[in-house]
Coordinates of C-alpha atoms in Angstrom, one line a residue:
M30 CA 91.8 -20.4 321.9
L31 CA 94.5 -22.1 324.0
S32 CA 93.4 -24.9 326.4
R33 CA 93.7 -24.5 330.3
R34 CA 96.8 -26.8 330.1
D35 CA 98.4 -24.6 327.4
F36 CA 97.4 -21.5 329.5
L37 CA 99.4 -22.9 332.5
Q38 CA 102.4 -24.0 330.4
A39 CA 102.6 -20.6 329.2
S40 CA 101.8 -18.4 332.2
F41 CA 105.1 -19.4 334.1
A42 CA 108.1 -20.4 332.3
A43 CA 109.6 -21.3 335.6
S44 CA 107.2 -24.1 336.1
A45 CA 108.7 -27.6 337.2
I46 CA 111.8 -25.9 336.7
V47 CA 112.6 -25.5 340.5
G48 CA 111.2 -27.4 343.1
A49 CA 111.1 -27.3 347.1
S50 CA 114.8 -27.6 347.7
G51 CA 115.2 -26.8 351.2
F52 CA 116.2 -23.7 353.1
G53 CA 119.0 -21.2 353.6
N54 CA 121.6 -19.7 351.4
W55 CA 122.6 -22.9 349.8
A56 CA 119.1 -23.4 348.4
R57 CA 118.9 -20.1 347.3
L58 CA 121.9 -20.5 345.5
A59 CA 121.0 -23.5 343.9
A60 CA 117.7 -21.8 342.9
Q61 CA 119.7 -19.1 341.3
Q62 CA 121.6 -21.4 339.3
R63 CA 118.8 -23.5 338.0
L64 CA 116.3 -20.6 337.3
T65 CA 117.2 -18.2 334.7
Q66 CA 116.2 -14.9 333.1
E67 CA 116.1 -16.6 329.9
Q68 CA 113.5 -19.1 331.1
L69 CA 111.4 -16.4 332.9
L70 CA 111.2 -14.4 329.6
D71 CA 111.0 -17.1 327.2
F72 CA 107.8 -16.4 325.3
E73 CA 106.7 -17.8 321.6
T74 CA 105.3 -14.6 319.9
T75 CA 102.2 -15.0 318.5
G76 CA 99.5 -13.0 316.8
N77 CA 99.9 -9.2 315.7
V78 CA 99.4 -7.1 319.2
T79 CA 101.3 -7.4 322.3
L80 CA 100.0 -5.8 325.5
V81 CA 102.3 -5.4 328.7
H82 CA 100.6 -4.1 331.7
L83 CA 102.0 -2.9 335.2
T84 CA 99.8 -1.6 338.0
D85 CA 99.7 -0.6 341.5
C86 CA 103.6 -0.4 341.9
H87 CA 103.0 2.1 344.8
A88 CA 106.1 3.8 344.0
H89 CA 108.4 1.1 345.1
L90 CA 111.6 1.3 342.8
K91 CA 113.7 -1.1 344.7
P92 CA 113.2 -4.8 345.1
V93 CA 111.2 -5.8 348.1
W94 CA 109.6 -8.7 350.0
F95 CA 105.7 -9.1 349.6
R96 CA 103.4 -11.5 350.9
E97 CA 100.1 -12.4 349.2
P98 CA 97.0 -12.9 351.3
S99 CA 96.2 -15.7 353.3
I100 CA 92.6 -14.9 353.1
N101 CA 90.9 -13.3 350.2
L102 CA 87.2 -14.0 350.7
G103 CA 84.8 -13.5 347.9
V104 CA 81.0 -12.9 348.2
G105 CA 77.8 -13.3 345.9
E106 CA 78.6 -14.8 342.4
A107 CA 82.4 -14.0 343.3
Q108 CA 82.6 -16.6 345.9
G109 CA 85.4 -19.1 345.7
K110 CA 86.3 -18.0 342.3
P111 CA 89.6 -16.4 341.5
P112 CA 90.8 -14.0 342.6
H113 CA 89.3 -15.0 345.9
I114 CA 91.1 -18.3 346.7
S115 CA 94.3 -18.3 348.6
G116 CA 97.0 -20.8 349.9
K117 CA 96.6 -24.5 348.9
K118 CA 93.3 -23.9 347.3
F119 CA 94.9 -21.4 345.0
L120 CA 97.8 -24.0 344.3
D121 CA 95.6 -26.7 343.7
T122 CA 93.2 -24.6 341.4
Y123 CA 96.1 -23.5 339.1
G124 CA 98.1 -27.1 339.7
L125 CA 100.8 -25.4 341.1
E126 CA 103.6 -27.4 343.3
A127 CA 103.9 -26.4 346.9
G128 CA 107.4 -24.9 347.1
S129 CA 107.8 -23.9 343.7
P130 CA 108.6 -20.2 342.5
E131 CA 105.1 -19.9 341.7
A132 CA 103.8 -21.0 344.8
Y133 CA 106.3 -18.2 346.6
A134 CA 105.3 -15.6 344.1
L135 CA 101.4 -16.1 344.3
T136 CA 100.4 -17.3 347.7
S137 CA 101.3 -16.8 351.3
E138 CA 102.2 -20.6 351.8
D139 CA 105.6 -21.0 353.7
F140 CA 106.2 -17.4 352.7
V141 CA 109.3 -16.9 355.0
A142 CA 111.2 -20.1 354.0
L143 CA 110.4 -19.4 350.4
A144 CA 111.5 -15.7 350.6
R145 CA 115.0 -16.9 351.8
E146 CA 115.1 -19.3 349.1
Y147 CA 113.8 -17.3 346.1
G148 CA 114.9 -13.9 347.0
R149 CA 113.3 -10.3 346.7
V150 CA 110.8 -9.2 343.8
G151 CA 110.3 -6.3 341.8
G152 CA 112.8 -3.5 341.3
F153 CA 112.2 -1.0 338.3
D154 CA 115.5 -1.8 336.8
R155 CA 114.6 -5.3 336.4
I156 CA 111.2 -4.2 335.1
S157 CA 113.1 -2.0 332.6
T158 CA 115.2 -5.3 331.6
V159 CA 111.7 -7.4 331.1
L160 CA 110.4 -4.1 329.1
K161 CA 113.5 -4.1 326.9
S162 CA 113.3 -7.8 326.4
I163 CA 109.7 -7.7 325.2
R164 CA 110.4 -4.7 323.1
A165 CA 113.3 -6.3 321.2
D166 CA 110.9 -9.3 320.5
R167 CA 107.8 -7.2 319.6
P168 CA 109.0 -3.4 318.9
D169 CA 105.5 -2.0 319.0
A170 CA 104.2 -3.7 321.9
L171 CA 101.8 -1.2 324.0
F172 CA 103.1 -0.9 327.3
L173 CA 100.2 0.5 329.7
D174 CA 100.5 1.7 333.3
G175 CA 97.4 0.6 335.6
G176 CA 97.9 3.6 338.1
D177 CA 98.7 3.6 341.9
T178 CA 102.1 4.8 340.5
W179 CA 103.3 8.1 342.1
H180 CA 102.3 7.1 345.6
G181 CA 103.3 4.9 348.3
S182 CA 107.0 5.5 349.1
Y183 CA 109.3 7.7 351.1
T184 CA 110.8 9.5 347.8
A185 CA 107.3 9.6 346.2
L186 CA 106.0 11.5 349.1
K187 CA 108.9 14.2 349.3
T188 CA 108.9 14.7 345.8
A189 CA 105.1 14.7 345.6
G190 CA 105.4 11.8 343.0
Q191 CA 108.1 13.4 340.7
D192 CA 110.5 10.4 341.3
M193 CA 108.1 8.0 339.9
V194 CA 107.0 10.5 336.9
N195 CA 111.0 10.7 335.8
I196 CA 111.4 7.0 336.0
M197 CA 108.1 6.1 334.2
N198 CA 108.7 8.5 331.5
A199 CA 112.1 6.6 331.1
L200 CA 110.2 3.5 330.7
N201 CA 108.1 5.1 328.0
P202 CA 104.6 3.8 328.6
D203 CA 101.8 4.5 326.1
A204 CA 99.0 5.5 328.4
M205 CA 98.1 5.4 332.2
T206 CA 95.1 5.6 334.4
S207 CA 94.8 6.3 338.2
H208 CA 93.8 6.6 341.7
W209 CA 96.2 7.7 344.5
E210 CA 97.9 10.1 342.3
F211 CA 95.1 12.3 343.0
T212 CA 96.0 12.8 346.6
Y213 CA 98.6 15.0 345.9
G214 CA 95.6 17.4 345.3
I215 CA 94.1 18.6 341.7
D216 CA 96.9 21.3 341.1
R217 CA 99.9 18.7 341.4
V218 CA 97.9 16.2 339.4
K219 CA 97.2 19.2 336.7
E220 CA 101.0 20.2 337.0
I221 CA 102.1 16.6 336.3
V222 CA 99.6 15.6 333.4
E223 CA 100.4 19.0 331.5
T224 CA 104.1 17.6 331.2
L225 CA 103.6 13.9 330.6
P226 CA 104.7 12.5 327.2
F227 CA 101.6 10.0 327.2
P228 CA 97.9 10.1 327.8
F229 CA 96.4 10.2 331.1
L230 CA 93.2 8.4 330.8
G231 CA 89.9 8.6 332.8
A232 CA 86.5 8.2 331.0
N233 CA 84.8 8.2 334.2
I234 CA 86.4 11.5 335.7
F235 CA 83.9 14.5 335.1
D236 CA 84.1 18.0 335.7
N237 CA 81.3 19.0 338.2
E238 CA 80.9 22.5 337.3
W239 CA 80.4 21.9 333.4
N240 CA 79.4 18.2 333.8
E241 CA 81.7 17.1 331.0
P242 CA 84.9 14.9 330.9
A243 CA 87.7 16.1 332.7
Y244 CA 90.4 14.0 331.1
D245 CA 90.6 12.1 327.7
S246 CA 88.5 8.8 327.7
H247 CA 90.9 6.9 325.2
A248 CA 93.6 6.7 323.0
M249 CA 93.9 5.2 319.5
F250 CA 97.0 3.2 318.4
E251 CA 98.2 1.3 315.4
R252 CA 99.7 -1.9 316.0
G253 CA 100.6 -4.7 313.8
G254 CA 98.2 -3.5 311.2
V255 CA 95.4 -3.4 314.2
K256 CA 93.6 -0.4 315.2
V257 CA 93.6 -0.5 319.0
A258 CA 91.5 1.7 321.3
V259 CA 92.7 2.1 325.0
I260 CA 90.0 3.2 327.5
G261 CA 91.0 4.7 330.6
Q262 CA 88.8 4.0 333.9
A263 CA 90.2 5.6 337.1
F264 CA 89.1 4.2 340.6
P265 CA 85.5 5.1 340.8
Y266 CA 85.1 5.8 344.6
L267 CA 87.8 8.5 344.8
P268 CA 85.6 11.0 346.5
I269 CA 84.8 8.4 349.3
A270 CA 87.6 6.5 349.9
N271 CA 90.0 9.5 349.5
P272 CA 89.5 13.2 350.5
R273 CA 87.2 14.9 348.4
W274 CA 88.6 18.3 349.2
M275 CA 91.8 17.7 347.3
F276 CA 89.9 17.4 344.0
P277 CA 86.6 19.2 345.0
N278 CA 85.5 19.8 341.3
L279 CA 85.8 16.3 339.8
S280 CA 83.5 13.6 340.1
F281 CA 84.2 9.8 339.4
G282 CA 81.9 6.7 339.7
I283 CA 81.7 3.6 337.8
R284 CA 79.5 5.1 335.0
E285 CA 78.7 1.8 333.1
E286 CA 76.5 3.8 330.3
R287 CA 79.6 6.2 329.9
M288 CA 81.9 3.2 329.2
R289 CA 79.2 1.8 326.9
E290 CA 79.3 5.2 325.2
V291 CA 82.9 5.1 324.6
V292 CA 83.3 1.5 323.6
D293 CA 80.7 2.3 320.8
E294 CA 82.3 5.4 320.0
V295 CA 85.9 3.7 319.3
R296 CA 84.3 0.8 317.7
A297 CA 82.5 3.5 315.4
D298 CA 86.0 5.0 314.8
G299 CA 87.3 1.6 313.5
A300 CA 89.0 -0.1 316.7
E301 CA 89.5 -3.8 315.9
L302 CA 90.7 -4.2 319.5
V303 CA 89.3 -2.6 322.5
V304 CA 91.2 -2.6 325.8
L305 CA 90.2 -1.3 329.1
L306 CA 93.0 0.1 331.4
S307 CA 91.1 -0.2 334.6
H308 CA 91.4 0.9 338.3
N309 CA 88.0 -0.6 339.1
G310 CA 89.2 -3.7 341.2
F311 CA 88.7 -7.3 339.9
D312 CA 85.0 -7.9 340.7
V313 CA 84.1 -4.6 339.3
D314 CA 85.8 -5.1 336.1
R315 CA 84.2 -8.7 336.0
K316 CA 80.8 -7.3 336.4
M317 CA 81.4 -4.6 333.7
A318 CA 82.8 -7.1 331.5
S319 CA 79.3 -9.1 332.0
Q320 CA 77.3 -5.7 331.2
V321 CA 79.2 -3.8 328.4
E322 CA 79.7 -5.6 325.2
G323 CA 82.6 -5.0 322.8
I324 CA 85.5 -4.9 325.5
D325 CA 88.3 -7.4 324.1
V326 CA 90.8 -7.2 327.0
I327 CA 90.5 -5.6 330.8
L328 CA 93.9 -5.0 332.4
S329 CA 92.6 -5.0 336.0
G330 CA 94.3 -3.0 338.8
H331 CA 93.4 -1.5 342.3
T332 CA 92.8 -5.0 344.2
H333 CA 96.3 -6.0 343.6
D334 CA 95.1 -9.4 342.6
A335 CA 97.9 -11.6 340.6
L336 CA 96.7 -14.5 338.6
P337 CA 98.3 -16.9 336.4
E338 CA 96.0 -16.9 333.4
P339 CA 93.0 -14.6 332.4
V340 CA 89.6 -14.8 333.6
Q341 CA 87.2 -15.1 330.5
V342 CA 83.6 -13.4 331.0
G343 CA 81.8 -13.7 327.6
K344 CA 84.4 -12.6 324.9
T345 CA 86.4 -10.7 327.4
L346 CA 89.6 -11.6 328.9
I347 CA 90.4 -9.7 332.4
I348 CA 94.1 -9.7 333.2
A349 CA 95.2 -9.2 337.1
S350 CA 99.2 -8.3 337.1
G351 CA 99.5 -7.9 341.1
S352 CA 101.3 -5.0 342.8
H353 CA 104.5 -3.4 343.9
G354 CA 106.4 -4.4 340.7
K355 CA 106.3 -7.9 341.6
F356 CA 104.7 -8.9 338.1
V357 CA 104.7 -7.7 334.4
S358 CA 101.9 -9.2 332.3
R359 CA 102.2 -9.9 328.7
I360 CA 99.4 -10.9 326.5
D361 CA 100.2 -11.6 322.5
L362 CA 96.6 -11.2 320.7
D363 CA 95.9 -12.6 317.3
V364 CA 93.5 -10.0 316.0
R365 CA 92.0 -10.4 312.7
D366 CA 88.7 -10.4 310.8
G367 CA 86.8 -8.3 313.0
G368 CA 88.0 -9.9 316.3
V369 CA 90.5 -11.8 318.7
K370 CA 91.0 -15.1 317.2
G371 CA 93.7 -16.4 319.7
F372 CA 96.2 -15.2 322.6
K373 CA 99.1 -16.2 324.6
Y374 CA 99.4 -15.0 328.0
R375 CA 102.2 -14.8 330.8
L376 CA 102.3 -13.3 334.3
I377 CA 106.1 -12.6 334.4
P378 CA 107.3 -12.8 338.0
I379 CA 110.1 -10.3 338.4
F380 CA 112.5 -12.5 340.8
S381 CA 115.1 -9.8 341.5
D382 CA 117.9 -12.3 342.1
V383 CA 117.5 -13.8 338.7
I384 CA 116.5 -10.9 336.1
Q385 CA 119.5 -8.8 335.4
P386 CA 119.1 -5.3 336.4
D387 CA 119.3 -2.8 333.6
P388 CA 122.3 -0.2 334.4
E389 CA 120.5 2.4 332.6
M390 CA 117.4 2.3 335.0
T391 CA 119.8 1.4 338.1
A392 CA 121.6 4.8 337.6
L393 CA 118.2 6.6 337.3
V394 CA 116.8 5.0 340.5
D395 CA 119.7 5.6 342.3
A396 CA 119.8 9.4 341.2
E397 CA 116.1 9.8 342.4
R398 CA 116.9 8.0 345.8
A399 CA 120.3 9.8 346.3
P400 CA 119.1 13.1 348.1
F401 CA 117.4 10.9 350.8
K402 CA 119.8 8.0 351.0
A403 CA 120.6 8.6 354.6
E404 CA 117.3 8.9 355.5
L405 CA 115.9 5.9 353.8
E406 CA 118.6 3.5 355.3
E407 CA 118.5 4.6 358.9
V408 CA 117.7 1.6 361.0
I409 CA 114.9 2.3 363.3
G410 CA 114.6 -1.0 365.1
T411 CA 114.4 -4.8 364.3
T412 CA 111.4 -7.2 364.1
Q413 CA 111.2 -10.5 365.4
S414 CA 108.0 -11.4 363.5
L415 CA 107.3 -11.3 359.7
L416 CA 105.6 -7.9 359.0
Y417 CA 103.0 -8.0 356.3
R418 CA 99.8 -5.8 355.3
R419 CA 97.5 -7.9 353.2
G420 CA 94.5 -10.1 354.1
N421 CA 90.9 -9.3 354.5
F422 CA 91.2 -8.9 358.3
N423 CA 94.7 -8.9 359.7
G424 CA 98.1 -8.0 358.9
T425 CA 100.8 -7.9 361.0
W426 CA 102.2 -4.2 359.9
D427 CA 98.6 -3.0 361.1
D428 CA 98.9 -4.8 364.2
L429 CA 102.1 -3.0 364.9
I430 CA 100.7 0.5 363.8
C431 CA 97.5 -0.1 366.1
Q432 CA 99.7 -0.9 369.0
A433 CA 101.6 2.1 368.4
L434 CA 98.5 4.3 367.8
L435 CA 97.2 2.7 371.5
E436 CA 100.2 3.6 373.3
E437 CA 101.7 6.8 371.8
R438 CA 98.1 8.4 371.9
E439 CA 97.0 6.4 375.1
A440 CA 93.8 5.2 373.4
D441 CA 91.3 2.5 374.3
I442 CA 90.8 1.3 370.6
A443 CA 92.8 1.9 367.7
L444 CA 91.7 1.9 363.8
S445 CA 94.1 1.5 361.0
P446 CA 92.8 1.6 357.4
G447 CA 92.5 -1.5 355.3
F448 CA 94.9 -0.4 352.6
R449 CA 96.6 -3.1 350.5
W450 CA 99.9 -1.5 349.8
G451 CA 103.2 -1.9 352.0
A452 CA 105.8 -4.1 351.5
S453 CA 106.7 -7.1 353.9
I454 CA 109.6 -7.3 356.4
L455 CA 111.2 -10.8 357.2
P456 CA 111.8 -11.9 360.9
G457 CA 115.4 -10.9 362.2
D458 CA 115.6 -8.1 359.9
P459 CA 116.0 -4.4 360.5
I460 CA 113.1 -1.9 360.2
T461 CA 114.0 1.1 358.3
R462 CA 112.7 4.6 358.0
E463 CA 112.0 3.4 354.3
D464 CA 110.0 0.4 355.6
I465 CA 107.7 2.7 357.7
Y466 CA 107.2 4.8 355.0
S467 CA 106.3 2.1 352.5
A468 CA 103.1 1.2 354.6
T469 CA 102.5 4.8 355.8
S470 CA 103.4 7.4 353.2
M471 CA 100.4 9.6 352.4
S472 CA 99.4 13.2 352.0
Y473 CA 96.9 13.0 354.7
P474 CA 98.8 11.1 357.8
N475 CA 97.4 12.7 360.7
A476 CA 96.8 10.3 363.7
Y477 CA 93.8 11.5 365.2
R478 CA 92.5 10.9 368.8
S479 CA 88.9 11.2 369.6
E480 CA 86.0 10.1 371.7
M481 CA 83.6 8.0 369.9
T482 CA 80.8 5.8 371.3
G483 CA 80.3 2.1 371.1
E484 CA 77.5 2.5 368.6
L485 CA 79.4 4.8 366.3
I486 CA 82.3 2.3 366.2
H487 CA 80.0 -0.6 365.4
T488 CA 78.6 1.5 362.5
I489 CA 82.1 2.4 361.2
L490 CA 82.9 -1.4 361.1
E491 CA 79.5 -2.2 359.3
D492 CA 80.1 0.4 356.7
V493 CA 83.7 -0.5 356.0
A494 CA 82.7 -4.3 355.9
D495 CA 79.9 -3.5 353.5
N496 CA 82.5 -1.6 351.0
L497 CA 84.2 -5.1 351.1
F498 CA 81.5 -7.8 351.3
N499 CA 78.7 -6.2 349.4
P500 CA 77.4 -8.8 347.3
D501 CA 77.1 -6.3 344.2
P502 CA 80.4 -5.6 343.2
Y503 CA 79.5 -2.3 342.2
Y504 CA 79.2 -1.2 345.7
Q505 CA 82.7 -2.7 346.9
Q506 CA 85.5 -0.1 347.2
G507 CA 88.2 -2.7 346.9
G508 CA 90.2 -2.4 350.2
D509 CA 90.5 -4.9 353.1
M510 CA 88.8 -4.6 356.5
V511 CA 89.6 -1.6 358.7
R512 CA 92.2 -3.3 361.2
V513 CA 91.4 -2.8 365.0
G514 CA 93.8 -2.6 368.2
G515 CA 92.3 -2.9 371.5
M516 CA 89.2 -4.8 370.7
G517 CA 87.9 -7.9 369.1
Y518 CA 84.8 -8.7 367.1
T519 CA 82.9 -11.4 365.0
I520 CA 82.2 -10.9 361.5
D521 CA 79.6 -12.7 359.4
I522 CA 80.3 -11.8 355.7
S523 CA 77.0 -13.3 354.5
K524 CA 74.9 -11.1 356.7
P525 CA 73.5 -7.8 355.3
I526 CA 74.9 -4.4 356.3
G527 CA 74.1 -3.6 359.9
S528 CA 74.3 -7.3 361.1
R529 CA 77.7 -8.4 359.9
I530 CA 79.6 -7.3 363.0
T531 CA 78.7 -8.9 366.9
D532 CA 80.3 -9.7 369.9
M533 CA 82.5 -6.2 370.0
T534 CA 84.9 -6.6 373.1
L535 CA 87.4 -4.2 374.8
L536 CA 90.3 -6.2 375.3
K537 CA 91.9 -4.8 378.2
T538 CA 88.7 -5.3 380.4
G539 CA 87.1 -8.3 378.5
E540 CA 83.9 -6.2 378.5
K541 CA 81.5 -6.1 375.7
I542 CA 81.7 -2.8 373.8
D543 CA 78.8 -0.6 375.3
P544 CA 76.7 1.3 372.4
A545 CA 76.1 4.2 374.9
K546 CA 79.6 4.4 376.3
S547 CA 82.3 6.7 374.6
Y548 CA 85.6 5.4 374.1
V549 CA 88.9 7.0 373.3
V550 CA 89.9 6.1 369.6
S551 CA 93.1 6.8 367.8
G552 CA 93.4 6.2 364.0
W553 CA 95.0 7.8 360.9
A554 CA 94.1 8.6 357.3
S555 CA 91.0 10.4 358.1
V556 CA 89.4 11.9 354.8
N557 CA 88.2 15.0 356.8
E558 CA 90.1 18.2 356.1
G559 CA 92.0 19.6 359.1
T560 CA 92.6 16.5 361.1
E561 CA 94.8 17.1 363.7
G562 CA 97.6 14.8 365.0
P563 CA 101.2 13.6 364.4
P564 CA 101.8 12.1 361.1
I565 CA 101.5 8.1 361.5
Y566 CA 104.9 7.6 360.0
D567 CA 106.5 9.8 362.7
L568 CA 104.2 8.2 365.6
V569 CA 105.3 4.7 364.3
E570 CA 108.9 5.6 364.2
Q571 CA 108.9 6.9 367.6
Y572 CA 107.1 3.6 368.8
I573 CA 109.6 1.3 367.5
K574 CA 112.4 3.4 368.4
R575 CA 111.0 2.9 372.1
K576 CA 110.4 -0.7 371.8
G577 CA 113.8 -1.5 369.9
S578 CA 112.6 -5.0 368.9
I579 CA 109.1 -5.6 367.9
E580 CA 107.5 -8.8 368.0
I581 CA 103.9 -9.1 366.9
T582 CA 101.6 -12.2 368.6
P583 CA 99.1 -13.8 366.3
N584 CA 95.9 -11.7 366.0
T585 CA 93.0 -14.1 367.4
A586 CA 90.6 -11.1 368.5
V587 CA 88.8 -11.0 365.0
K588 CA 86.7 -14.1 364.3
T589 CA 85.3 -14.6 360.9
I590 CA 82.3 -16.6 359.3
A591 CA 82.5 -16.8 355.8
G592 CA 79.0 -17.7 355.2

């Protein structure tokens, strides 16, 4: 096995190539001149099996800005362990230099300045370049898609995911699993899956009527003289976190015993390498690795974590490849004599100003976007503040959405779900319609307006907090805390459910929230069928147009106690 020092040397080819070199266009040009595609893709091929992992792109075809969370708290055994570290602690843990390309890619530290220095990230034409490079080096590399692929953009919403299906088919993955894919409804999922030229895997998806598997649990491959089993695990909590009525005859769940059965089955069938293509979320994967023997590699998705080295649990390696097309993971494995004898890993950052776009993929992406070009590029307003979503408690994108809900729906309190998808916008930049849909595009977008008692609001906050901070990972659903507008509160994540949320205050009066009193609440993304109200993307667009220029003051209404 590689040492920790070797890990870090292998994980980012850019290490120590570019340091902090000031700000502005001159520094960015210098960075481009010194950081090259060859350096990013340089990799000493090893072993006999190569896995390539992309996950949680959320249909972002073009390069974006994307800020990593400044707060990512863990509880229980995960407290203080990767991926639950951020900022300077993240840099110190992995020995990364402040102001470096790694610092920009992996943390929120000095994000705006470094973004202007190093440029956007992602873009499927750059991802295609990376894939072609890896395949030129290792033609039989297994390329695996971790899901949340068909959802999250204007064009994906307008085409019911067809744009992403077309693009991914061109990239030729070997298998995929799923989550938000099911929010197009079961009929649309069936329609797409029937046409896919690769397996759509979900060992934990069952047909309710017959209590039998609804999709293939795994696929077998021969690579480098090795029999490789890839097992798929869809998001376990789909019927809770997303509308059950969209796929009424399916059940999901973690199904640990089912996973154990499938692992035993593929081992009995001769699999020498067992790979779990997972959309569990990192902490669920970490627990599963400790509970289920025989999994060699877990390619983790759902929680959008990006780590420059694998986390090892027993004999299982867990890989976290980020989101929004910002990273592609490559792991080379030496598989022989019945097991993994060595490996080399790299989390490849897709710096869009460094990696040359693949012209064929550029043409395909442009063709998918062409019918919507005018709508995508229309400028709705400008922002004077950094707009970002990620973080356990606050995100300026959701602060903006909450303000829009409060004003446009004339509400006392606004609620915005703790989704982790959505790109960032730098201060001073225009806000386009595409930007708005990046943070709001979904198939159940209605912005409701209703009355709720203070007691009900407290219950909602407690339930969501338990989804995030339950010390048992199998009870975590992997999002961030619901965002609130018009009210503040204190949260102690170390407390049990029912006791985490205190000091709920109505901001416009400064009064404590009365459990018996009713308040007008507006929110969006209700899982209830028949929810009424304007689509959230239309409401936010209307608000931004009316304001013209957006400025978000720092949110100090939520106070946290980390335990």
